[in-house]
CSV table of C-alpha atoms and ligand atoms in Angstrom, one decimal:
chain,number,residue,atom,x,y,z
B,1,MET,CA,-19.2,-39.6,12.6
B,2,THR,CA,-19.2,-36.8,11.7
B,3,TYR,CA,-16.9,-33.3,12.8
B,4,LYS,CA,-16.9,-29.8,13.4
B,5,ILE,CA,-14.0,-27.9,13.8
B,6,PHE,CA,-14.6,-23.9,15.7
B,7,LYS,CA,-11.6,-21.7,15.5
B,8,PHE,CA,-11.9,-18.8,17.4
B,9,GLY,CA,-9.3,-15.4,17.2
B,10,GLY,CA,-7.6,-13.2,19.9
B,11,ALA,CA,-10.7,-10.4,18.8
B,12,SER,CA,-13.2,-13.4,20.0
B,13,VAL,CA,-11.7,-14.2,23.6
B,14,LYS,CA,-10.6,-10.8,24.3
B,15,ASP,CA,-12.6,-10.0,27.7
B,16,ALA,CA,-15.1,-11.7,29.6
B,17,GLU,CA,-18.2,-10.9,27.6
B,18,ALA,CA,-16.0,-12.0,24.2
B,19,VAL,CA,-15.4,-15.0,26.3
B,20,LYS,CA,-19.1,-15.2,27.2
B,21,ASN,CA,-20.4,-14.6,23.9
B,22,VAL,CA,-18.3,-18.1,22.9
B,23,ALA,CA,-19.8,-19.6,25.2
B,24,HIS,CA,-23.1,-18.8,23.6
B,25,ILE,CA,-22.2,-19.9,19.8
B,26,ILE,CA,-20.4,-22.4,20.6
B,27,ARG,CA,-23.9,-23.5,22.5
B,28,GLU,CA,-26.2,-22.4,19.5
B,29,PHE,CA,-24.1,-23.5,16.4
B,30,GLY,CA,-22.5,-25.7,17.7
B,31,SER,CA,-23.2,-29.3,19.5
B,32,GLN,CA,-22.1,-31.3,22.7
B,33,ASN,CA,-19.8,-33.7,21.3
B,34,ASN,CA,-18.3,-33.9,17.6
B,35,LEU,CA,-16.9,-30.6,18.0
B,36,LEU,CA,-13.0,-29.3,18.6
B,37,VAL,CA,-12.6,-25.8,19.5
B,38,VAL,CA,-9.2,-23.8,18.9
B,39,VAL,CA,-8.5,-20.8,20.3
B,40,SER,CA,-6.1,-18.0,20.3
B,41,ALA,CA,-4.3,-16.3,23.4
B,42,MET,CA,-6.3,-13.4,24.0
B,43,GLY,CA,-6.9,-9.9,22.5
B,44,LYS,CA,-3.4,-8.6,21.9
B,45,THR,CA,-1.5,-11.3,24.3
B,46,THR,CA,1.1,-12.5,21.8
B,47,ASN,CA,2.3,-8.3,21.4
B,48,ALA,CA,2.7,-8.6,24.8
B,49,LEU,CA,4.5,-12.2,24.8
B,50,GLU,CA,6.9,-11.0,22.3
B,51,ARG,CA,7.3,-7.8,24.2
B,52,LEU,CA,8.1,-9.8,27.5
B,53,LEU,CA,10.6,-11.8,26.1
B,54,ASN,CA,12.9,-9.1,24.2
B,55,ASP,CA,13.0,-7.2,27.7
B,56,PHE,CA,14.5,-10.0,28.9
B,57,PHE,CA,16.8,-11.1,26.2
B,58,GLU,CA,18.1,-6.9,26.2
B,59,GLN,CA,18.2,-7.3,30.0
B,60,LYS,CA,15.4,-4.6,30.0
B,61,ASP,CA,12.4,-4.8,33.4
B,62,TRP,CA,10.4,-7.9,32.1
B,63,GLN,CA,8.6,-7.4,34.9
B,64,ILE,CA,6.4,-4.8,33.9
B,65,GLU,CA,4.5,-6.8,30.7
B,66,TYR,CA,4.7,-10.0,32.9
B,67,GLU,CA,2.7,-8.2,35.6
B,68,THR,CA,0.3,-6.4,33.5
B,69,LEU,CA,-0.2,-9.1,30.8
B,70,LYS,CA,-1.2,-11.2,34.7
B,71,LYS,CA,-3.5,-8.5,35.5
B,72,TYR,CA,-5.1,-8.7,32.2
B,73,HIS,CA,-6.1,-12.1,32.3
B,74,LEU,CA,-7.2,-12.2,36.4
B,75,GLU,CA,-9.6,-8.9,35.3
B,76,ILE,CA,-10.8,-11.5,33.0
B,77,VAL,CA,-11.4,-14.4,34.5
B,78,GLU,CA,-13.0,-12.2,37.8
B,79,ARG,CA,-15.8,-11.2,35.6
B,80,LEU,CA,-16.2,-14.8,34.6
B,81,PHE,CA,-16.0,-16.8,38.0
B,82,SER,CA,-17.3,-16.6,42.0
B,83,LYS,CA,-13.7,-16.2,44.2
B,84,ASP,CA,-13.7,-19.4,45.5
B,85,HIS,CA,-13.1,-21.6,41.7
B,86,LEU,CA,-9.5,-24.0,41.0
B,87,ILE,CA,-9.5,-21.3,38.1
B,88,TYR,CA,-7.6,-19.4,40.1
B,89,THR,CA,-5.3,-21.7,41.4
B,90,ALA,CA,-4.4,-22.6,37.6
B,91,LEU,CA,-4.1,-19.2,36.8
B,92,ASP,CA,-1.6,-18.7,39.3
B,93,TYR,CA,0.2,-22.0,38.3
B,94,LEU,CA,0.4,-20.8,34.9
B,95,PHE,CA,1.9,-17.5,35.3
B,96,LEU,CA,4.8,-19.0,37.6
B,97,GLN,CA,5.3,-21.6,35.4
B,98,LEU,CA,6.2,-18.5,33.2
B,99,LYS,CA,8.7,-17.4,35.1
B,100,ASP,CA,10.3,-20.3,35.7
B,101,THR,CA,10.1,-21.0,31.7
B,102,LEU,CA,11.6,-17.4,31.6
B,103,LEU,CA,14.2,-17.4,34.4
B,104,ASN,CA,15.4,-21.1,34.5
B,105,LYS,CA,14.5,-22.6,31.1
B,106,ILE,CA,15.6,-20.7,28.2
B,107,LYS,CA,19.0,-20.6,26.3
B,108,PRO,CA,19.8,-17.1,26.4
B,109,ASN,CA,21.5,-16.8,23.1
B,110,GLN,CA,18.4,-19.5,21.3
B,111,TYR,CA,16.0,-16.4,20.7
B,112,ASP,CA,14.1,-18.9,18.3
B,113,GLU,CA,13.3,-21.5,20.5
B,114,SER,CA,13.2,-19.4,23.5
B,115,TYR,CA,10.1,-17.7,21.2
B,116,ASP,CA,8.3,-20.7,21.1
B,117,GLN,CA,9.0,-21.3,24.7
B,118,ILE,CA,7.3,-18.1,25.8
B,119,VAL,CA,5.2,-17.3,23.2
B,120,SER,CA,3.2,-20.1,23.4
B,121,PHE,CA,1.9,-19.6,27.0
B,122,GLY,CA,-1.0,-17.1,25.5
B,123,GLU,CA,-2.8,-20.3,24.0
B,124,VAL,CA,-2.1,-22.3,27.0
B,125,VAL,CA,-3.4,-19.5,29.7
B,126,SER,CA,-7.0,-18.5,27.0
B,127,SER,CA,-7.7,-22.3,26.4
B,128,GLN,CA,-7.6,-23.3,30.2
B,129,ILE,CA,-10.0,-19.7,31.0
B,130,LEU,CA,-12.2,-20.7,28.3
B,131,SER,CA,-12.8,-24.6,28.7
B,132,TYR,CA,-12.9,-24.0,32.4
B,133,TYR,CA,-15.8,-21.3,31.5
B,134,LEU,CA,-17.6,-24.0,29.4
B,135,LYS,CA,-17.1,-26.1,32.3
B,136,GLU,CA,-19.4,-23.9,34.0
B,137,GLN,CA,-21.5,-23.3,31.5
B,138,LYS,CA,-22.6,-26.7,31.5
B,139,ILE,CA,-20.9,-28.0,28.3
B,140,ASP,CA,-18.6,-30.7,29.0
B,141,ASN,CA,-15.4,-30.7,27.5
B,142,GLU,CA,-11.5,-32.2,27.9
B,143,TRP,CA,-8.7,-29.3,27.3
B,144,ILE,CA,-6.2,-31.2,25.3
B,145,GLU,CA,-2.8,-30.0,24.9
B,146,ALA,CA,-2.0,-29.7,20.5
B,147,LYS,CA,1.8,-30.3,21.4
B,148,ASP,CA,1.1,-33.5,21.8
B,149,TYR,CA,-0.7,-33.8,18.2
B,150,ILE,CA,0.1,-31.2,16.3
B,151,LYS,CA,4.0,-32.7,15.5
B,152,THR,CA,6.0,-30.6,14.2
B,153,ASP,CA,10.0,-30.5,13.0
B,154,THR,CA,11.8,-28.4,15.2
B,155,THR,CA,11.8,-25.0,12.4
B,156,TRP,CA,11.1,-22.6,15.9
B,157,ARG,CA,8.4,-20.3,15.1
B,158,GLU,CA,7.3,-21.2,11.7
B,159,GLY,CA,6.8,-25.4,12.9
B,160,LYS,CA,6.7,-28.0,10.1
B,161,VAL,CA,3.6,-30.3,10.6
B,162,ASP,CA,4.6,-33.7,10.5
B,163,LEU,CA,1.4,-34.8,8.8
B,164,PRO,CA,1.2,-38.6,9.0
B,165,TRP,CA,2.1,-38.4,12.6
B,166,THR,CA,-0.5,-36.0,13.3
B,167,GLU,CA,-3.3,-37.5,11.7
B,168,ASN,CA,-2.0,-41.0,13.2
B,169,LEU,CA,-2.4,-39.3,16.1
B,170,VAL,CA,-5.2,-37.2,16.2
B,171,LYS,CA,-7.5,-39.7,14.6
B,172,ARG,CA,-5.6,-42.8,16.9
B,173,GLU,CA,-6.6,-40.1,20.8
B,174,LEU,CA,-8.5,-37.6,19.7
B,175,LYS,CA,-12.0,-39.1,17.9
B,176,PRO,CA,-12.7,-41.1,20.8
B,177,ILE,CA,-12.5,-38.2,23.7
B,178,LEU,CA,-15.3,-36.6,20.5
B,179,GLN,CA,-17.3,-39.4,20.8
B,180,ASP,CA,-19.6,-37.9,24.3
B,181,LYS,CA,-17.4,-34.5,25.0
B,182,LEU,CA,-16.5,-31.1,23.2
B,183,ILE,CA,-12.5,-30.6,22.7
B,184,VAL,CA,-10.4,-27.5,23.5
B,185,THR,CA,-7.7,-26.6,22.1
B,186,GLN,CA,-4.8,-24.2,21.6
B,187,GLY,CA,-4.4,-22.7,18.0
B,188,PHE,CA,-1.3,-22.0,16.5
B,189,LEU,CA,1.1,-24.4,18.4
B,190,GLY,CA,3.0,-27.5,17.6
B,191,GLY,CA,5.5,-29.9,19.6
B,192,THR,CA,8.0,-31.3,18.5
B,193,LEU,CA,9.3,-35.7,18.8
B,194,GLY,CA,11.4,-34.1,22.4
B,195,HIS,CA,8.1,-32.5,23.8
B,196,LYS,CA,9.1,-29.0,22.8
B,197,VAL,CA,6.5,-27.1,21.7
B,198,THR,CA,5.9,-25.2,18.8
B,199,THR,CA,4.7,-22.3,17.4
B,200,LEU,CA,3.5,-22.4,13.5
B,201,GLY,CA,3.9,-18.4,12.9
B,202,ARG,CA,1.9,-15.6,13.7
B,203,GLU,CA,-1.9,-15.7,13.0
B,204,GLY,CA,-1.2,-20.1,12.3
B,205,SER,CA,-4.4,-20.5,14.5
B,206,ASP,CA,-6.5,-20.9,11.2
B,207,TYR,CA,-3.6,-23.3,10.3
B,208,SER,CA,-4.1,-25.2,13.1
B,209,ALA,CA,-7.7,-25.5,13.0
B,210,SER,CA,-6.7,-26.5,9.2
B,211,ILE,CA,-4.8,-29.1,10.5
B,212,PHE,CA,-7.2,-30.8,12.6
B,213,ALA,CA,-9.6,-30.9,10.2
B,214,TYR,CA,-7.8,-33.0,8.0
B,215,CYS,CA,-6.6,-35.3,10.5
B,216,LEU,CA,-10.7,-35.7,12.0
B,217,ASP,CA,-11.5,-35.7,7.8
B,218,ALA,CA,-14.3,-32.7,9.6
B,219,GLU,CA,-17.0,-31.8,8.0
B,220,SER,CA,-16.0,-28.8,8.0
B,221,VAL,CA,-14.2,-25.6,9.5
B,222,THR,CA,-15.4,-22.8,10.6
B,223,ILE,CA,-13.7,-19.6,11.7
B,224,TRP,CA,-15.5,-16.7,13.8
B,225,LYS,CA,-14.1,-13.3,13.0
B,226,ASP,CA,-14.7,-9.8,13.9
B,227,VAL,CA,-15.8,-9.0,10.2
B,228,PRO,CA,-18.6,-10.4,8.6
B,229,GLY,CA,-16.9,-12.4,6.4
B,230,ILE,CA,-14.2,-12.3,3.7
B,231,LEU,CA,-14.7,-8.6,2.7
B,232,ASN,CA,-13.6,-7.6,-1.1
B,233,ALA,CA,-11.3,-4.9,0.6
B,234,ASP,CA,-9.8,-4.2,4.1
B,235,PRO,CA,-12.8,-2.0,5.3
B,236,LYS,CA,-10.1,0.3,7.4
B,237,LYS,CA,-8.3,1.5,3.6
B,238,ILE,CA,-11.7,1.6,1.4
B,239,PRO,CA,-15.3,2.4,2.1
B,240,ASP,CA,-18.2,0.5,0.5
B,241,THR,CA,-16.7,-2.6,0.8
B,242,GLN,CA,-18.5,-6.1,-0.1
B,243,LEU,CA,-18.8,-9.8,1.2
B,244,TYR,CA,-17.9,-12.6,-0.5
B,245,THR,CA,-20.9,-15.1,0.0
B,246,THR,CA,-18.5,-18.1,-2.0
B,247,LEU,CA,-15.1,-18.2,-2.8
B,248,SER,CA,-13.2,-21.8,-4.2
B,249,TYR,CA,-10.5,-22.6,-2.6
B,250,THR,CA,-8.1,-21.7,-5.2
B,251,GLU,CA,-9.5,-17.7,-5.3
B,252,ALA,CA,-8.9,-17.3,-1.5
B,253,ALA,CA,-5.8,-19.1,-1.6
B,254,GLU,CA,-4.7,-16.5,-4.5
B,255,MET,CA,-6.1,-13.1,-2.2
B,256,THR,CA,-3.6,-14.3,0.9
B,257,PHE,CA,-0.8,-15.1,-1.6
B,258,TYR,CA,-1.6,-11.1,-2.8
B,259,GLY,CA,-1.6,-10.1,1.2
B,260,ALA,CA,-5.1,-10.3,2.7
B,261,ASN,CA,-4.7,-11.1,5.6
B,262,VAL,CA,-8.1,-12.2,7.0
B,263,ILE,CA,-6.8,-15.8,6.4
B,264,HIS,CA,-3.4,-17.5,7.3
B,265,PRO,CA,-2.6,-18.6,3.7
B,266,LYS,CA,-1.4,-22.2,4.8
B,267,THR,CA,-5.3,-22.7,6.2
B,268,ILE,CA,-6.3,-23.8,2.8
B,269,LYS,CA,-4.4,-26.5,1.6
B,270,PRO,CA,-5.8,-29.4,3.6
B,271,LEU,CA,-8.7,-28.3,3.5
B,272,ALA,CA,-8.7,-28.2,-0.5
B,273,ASN,CA,-6.9,-31.8,-0.6
B,274,LYS,CA,-10.2,-33.5,1.6
B,275,ASN,CA,-12.6,-31.2,0.3
B,276,ILE,CA,-13.3,-29.8,3.5
B,277,PRO,CA,-15.5,-26.9,3.0
B,278,LEU,CA,-14.2,-23.4,4.9
B,279,TYR,CA,-16.9,-20.9,6.7
B,280,VAL,CA,-15.8,-17.8,7.8
B,281,ARG,CA,-19.0,-15.8,10.3
B,282,SER,CA,-18.9,-13.3,12.0
B,283,PHE,CA,-19.4,-13.6,16.1
B,284,VAL,CA,-20.9,-10.4,16.6
B,285,GLU,CA,-23.3,-11.4,14.1
B,286,PRO,CA,-23.3,-15.3,14.5
B,287,SER,CA,-27.0,-16.3,13.1
B,288,LYS,CA,-25.1,-14.5,9.1
B,289,SER,CA,-24.3,-17.3,7.0
B,290,GLY,CA,-20.3,-15.1,6.0
B,291,THR,CA,-18.4,-16.7,3.3
B,292,CYS,CA,-18.6,-20.0,2.3
B,293,ILE,CA,-14.6,-21.4,1.0
B,294,ASP,CA,-14.8,-24.7,-1.5
B,295,GLY,CA,-14.3,-26.7,-4.5
B,296,GLU,CA,-17.2,-25.1,-6.4
B,297,ALA,CA,-15.8,-22.3,-9.2
B,298,SER,CA,-17.5,-18.9,-8.0
B,299,GLN,CA,-18.5,-16.4,-10.0
B,300,ARG,CA,-16.7,-13.5,-8.9
B,301,GLN,CA,-17.7,-9.9,-9.9
B,302,THR,CA,-16.6,-8.1,-7.0
B,303,PRO,CA,-12.6,-6.6,-7.4
B,304,THR,CA,-10.4,-7.9,-4.7
B,305,ILE,CA,-8.7,-5.0,-3.4
B,306,ILE,CA,-4.9,-6.1,-1.2
B,307,PHE,CA,-2.8,-3.6,0.2
B,308,LYS,CA,0.5,-5.3,1.3
B,309,PRO,CA,2.1,-2.4,3.4
B,310,ASN,CA,5.7,-2.0,4.6
B,311,GLN,CA,7.6,-3.2,1.2
B,312,VAL,CA,11.0,-2.1,-0.4
B,313,LEU,CA,11.4,-2.4,-4.5
B,314,LEU,CA,15.0,-3.3,-5.1
B,315,THR,CA,16.1,-2.5,-8.3
B,316,PHE,CA,19.0,-4.4,-9.6
B,317,SER,CA,21.5,-3.6,-12.3
B,318,VAL,CA,24.1,-4.9,-14.7
B,319,LYS,CA,27.6,-2.3,-13.6
B,320,ASP,CA,29.1,-2.0,-17.0
B,321,LEU,CA,25.8,-1.0,-19.1
B,322,ALA,CA,25.5,-4.9,-20.0
B,323,PHE,CA,22.3,-6.5,-20.3
B,324,ILE,CA,20.2,-8.1,-17.2
B,325,THR,CA,21.3,-12.3,-18.0
B,326,GLU,CA,19.3,-15.4,-16.8
B,327,GLU,CA,22.7,-15.4,-15.4
B,328,ASN,CA,22.1,-13.2,-13.5
B,329,LEU,CA,18.7,-13.9,-13.0
B,330,SER,CA,19.0,-17.2,-11.4
B,331,LYS,CA,21.8,-14.8,-8.8
B,332,ILE,CA,19.6,-12.8,-8.3
B,333,LEU,CA,17.3,-15.2,-6.8
B,334,HIS,CA,19.1,-18.1,-5.5
B,335,THR,CA,20.3,-14.6,-3.1
B,336,PHE,CA,16.4,-14.5,-2.0
B,337,THR,CA,16.0,-18.1,-1.5
B,338,GLN,CA,18.6,-19.0,0.6
B,339,LEU,CA,18.3,-15.7,2.8
B,340,ASN,CA,14.5,-17.1,2.7
B,341,CYS,CA,13.0,-13.6,1.1
B,342,LYS,CA,9.9,-13.7,0.0
B,343,ILE,CA,9.6,-11.7,-4.1
B,344,ASN,CA,6.4,-10.3,-3.8
B,345,LEU,CA,6.5,-9.2,-7.5
B,346,MET,CA,9.1,-9.0,-9.9
B,347,GLN,CA,9.8,-7.7,-12.9
B,348,SER,CA,12.5,-7.1,-15.6
B,349,SER,CA,14.3,-4.5,-18.4
B,350,ALA,CA,17.3,-5.0,-20.3
B,351,VAL,CA,19.4,-3.5,-18.2
B,352,SER,CA,17.5,-4.1,-14.7
B,353,PHE,CA,16.0,-6.6,-12.5
B,354,SER,CA,13.4,-5.4,-10.0
B,355,ILE,CA,11.8,-7.0,-6.8
B,356,CYS,CA,9.1,-6.2,-4.3
B,357,THR,CA,9.8,-7.5,-1.3
B,358,ASP,CA,8.9,-7.1,2.3
B,359,TYR,CA,10.6,-4.6,4.0
B,360,GLN,CA,13.0,-6.8,7.1
B,361,THR,CA,15.9,-4.4,7.4
B,362,HIS,CA,18.0,-7.6,8.3
B,363,ARG,CA,17.3,-9.5,5.4
B,364,ILE,CA,17.8,-6.6,3.5
B,365,GLU,CA,20.8,-5.3,4.3
B,366,LYS,CA,22.0,-9.6,4.3
B,367,VAL,CA,20.8,-8.8,-0.1
B,368,CYS,CA,22.6,-6.2,-0.2
B,369,GLU,CA,25.4,-7.7,1.2
B,370,PHE,CA,25.7,-10.5,-1.3
B,371,LEU,CA,25.2,-8.9,-4.4
B,372,GLU,CA,26.2,-5.3,-4.2
B,373,GLU,CA,29.4,-6.6,-5.9
B,374,GLU,CA,28.2,-7.7,-9.1
B,375,PHE,CA,25.4,-5.3,-9.8
B,376,ALA,CA,24.2,-1.9,-8.9
B,377,ILE,CA,21.4,-2.0,-6.2
B,378,LYS,CA,18.9,0.7,-6.1
B,379,GLN,CA,16.5,0.6,-2.7
B,380,GLU,CA,13.1,2.2,-2.6
B,381,LYS,CA,11.7,2.4,0.7
B,382,SER,CA,8.8,3.2,1.8
B,383,VAL,CA,6.4,1.7,-0.6
B,384,GLN,CA,3.3,-0.5,-0.7
B,385,LEU,CA,1.6,-3.4,-2.8
B,386,LEU,CA,-1.7,-3.1,-4.3
B,387,THR,CA,-2.9,-5.7,-6.5
B,388,VAL,CA,-6.7,-6.0,-7.8
B,389,LEU,CA,-8.2,-8.9,-9.2
B,390,TYR,CA,-10.8,-8.7,-11.9
B,391,TYR,CA,-10.9,-4.9,-11.7
B,392,ASP,CA,-12.6,-2.9,-13.8
B,393,GLU,CA,-11.1,-0.1,-15.0
B,394,GLN,CA,-12.5,3.2,-14.6
B,395,ASN,CA,-13.0,2.0,-10.8
B,396,LEU,CA,-9.5,0.9,-11.1
B,397,GLN,CA,-8.6,4.3,-12.2
B,398,LYS,CA,-9.9,6.3,-9.5
B,399,LEU,CA,-9.0,4.2,-7.2
B,400,ILE,CA,-5.1,4.5,-8.3
B,401,SER,CA,-5.4,8.4,-9.0
B,402,ASN,CA,-4.8,9.5,-5.1
B,403,TYR,CA,-1.0,7.6,-4.9
B,404,GLN,CA,2.3,8.2,-6.4
B,405,LYS,CA,3.2,4.9,-9.1
B,406,VAL,CA,6.9,3.0,-8.6
B,407,LEU,CA,6.8,0.6,-10.7
B,408,GLU,CA,3.1,-1.0,-12.8
B,409,GLN,CA,2.2,-4.8,-13.8
B,410,LYS,CA,-1.3,-5.7,-15.4
B,411,THR,CA,-3.0,-8.7,-17.2
B,412,PRO,CA,-6.6,-9.3,-17.8
B,413,GLN,CA,-7.5,-10.5,-14.5
B,414,TYR,CA,-5.0,-8.4,-12.8
B,415,TYR,CA,-3.4,-4.9,-11.8
B,416,ARG,CA,-0.7,-4.6,-9.6
B,417,VAL,CA,1.7,-1.6,-8.5
B,418,VAL,CA,4.0,-0.2,-6.3
B,419,VAL,CA,2.9,2.7,-4.7
B,420,SER,CA,4.7,5.4,-1.8
B,421,GLU,CA,3.1,4.1,1.5
N,501,LIG,N1,-2.5,-16.3,18.9
N,501,LIG,C1,-1.3,-15.8,17.9
N,501,LIG,C2,-0.7,-14.5,16.6
N,501,LIG,O1,-1.5,-13.5,17.1
N,501,LIG,C3,-1.5,-17.1,16.6
N,501,LIG,C4,-3.0,-16.3,16.3
N,501,LIG,O2,-3.8,-15.6,16.4
N,501,LIG,O3,-3.9,-17.2,15.0
N,501,LIG,O4,0.1,-15.0,15.9
N,502,LIG,MG1,-4.5,-13.4,16.3
């Protein structure tokens, strides 16, 4: 038996027309069975749920966000179903549950755990709506809760998946269902041993799709997006982007590492381990083939341009004019590991060591607190990190002439520069 996974992100279900298009894609390009559909929260729902939770924690009026969210989903439902449909009761019930969780079930001093209990709601509601709508369109399907299959530890907001356990459950319980219908489930969500819901990190639905594919030994995964596939740069920043028709797993993983937000960074590994191809295709032009990522080496010619915004450049120097030693370096690196700070670029010189990292105020303050006794620390804020892979000299110069450079790195394969924002 061969299985396929389709993943639909928030933009692909952002309104009623979009949901109709998803049903169309499933009918045209999917099948009536052996297909598992992973769906994200509708539009910008995850951001709205984050605001709702924050309002609640800060004792502000959370009702406004709550009502807006309810209205948004209700409007979509009204455009998809007739007035007497069962979905209205389901929707009411879900929103009551959300309110009940907020008021009675979350722990006031445990933000991260509460986050998962509230923010997970977006995927639950979108997958319910999609499942009902597909049934309405005579596409038989079963709605399942991802938290019962994707098993994680209790690292709230970034659940670590227990793959062997997950694989066992998915194989045993989902394969029989897939024999005669398709499955609709949530991206982004997992569940603990104690049946509490966890989330897998923002934009984690791609990763969910990849986990299901791994566990089912699927034939392929298709991520349906609002872009034609994987482009060599963000079209919002660079004119004349080009589409990669093929990429290797390594190339795709490398792009996510440098900050391309085309697919979630964790998506590639499970697929590469089982040699499952990943297709990135457009839900706007579904008949086009998009990008195929697999184990084949591709002959990439077009340079990849990646901007990673919102960075800070920290420069550490030893106070008494001494040189930077291995001991100093390991102290700095150890602090970064300890505080879970990701290093996006580093460079050392005789007297200083620089690290470019995501600008998260809290974390940066902590880093400085830990290290300021031993080092003089300079912070360069409002910078971004630009990476160009497989550059050609002429175009590179044209591209960077617009920016003010703070720190530069170059090898024959890549060029990286920290520039002012
Ligand atoms: N809805 C979640 C988010 O916006 C997960 C996802 O879209 O992949 O982060
Ligand atoms: Mg999303």
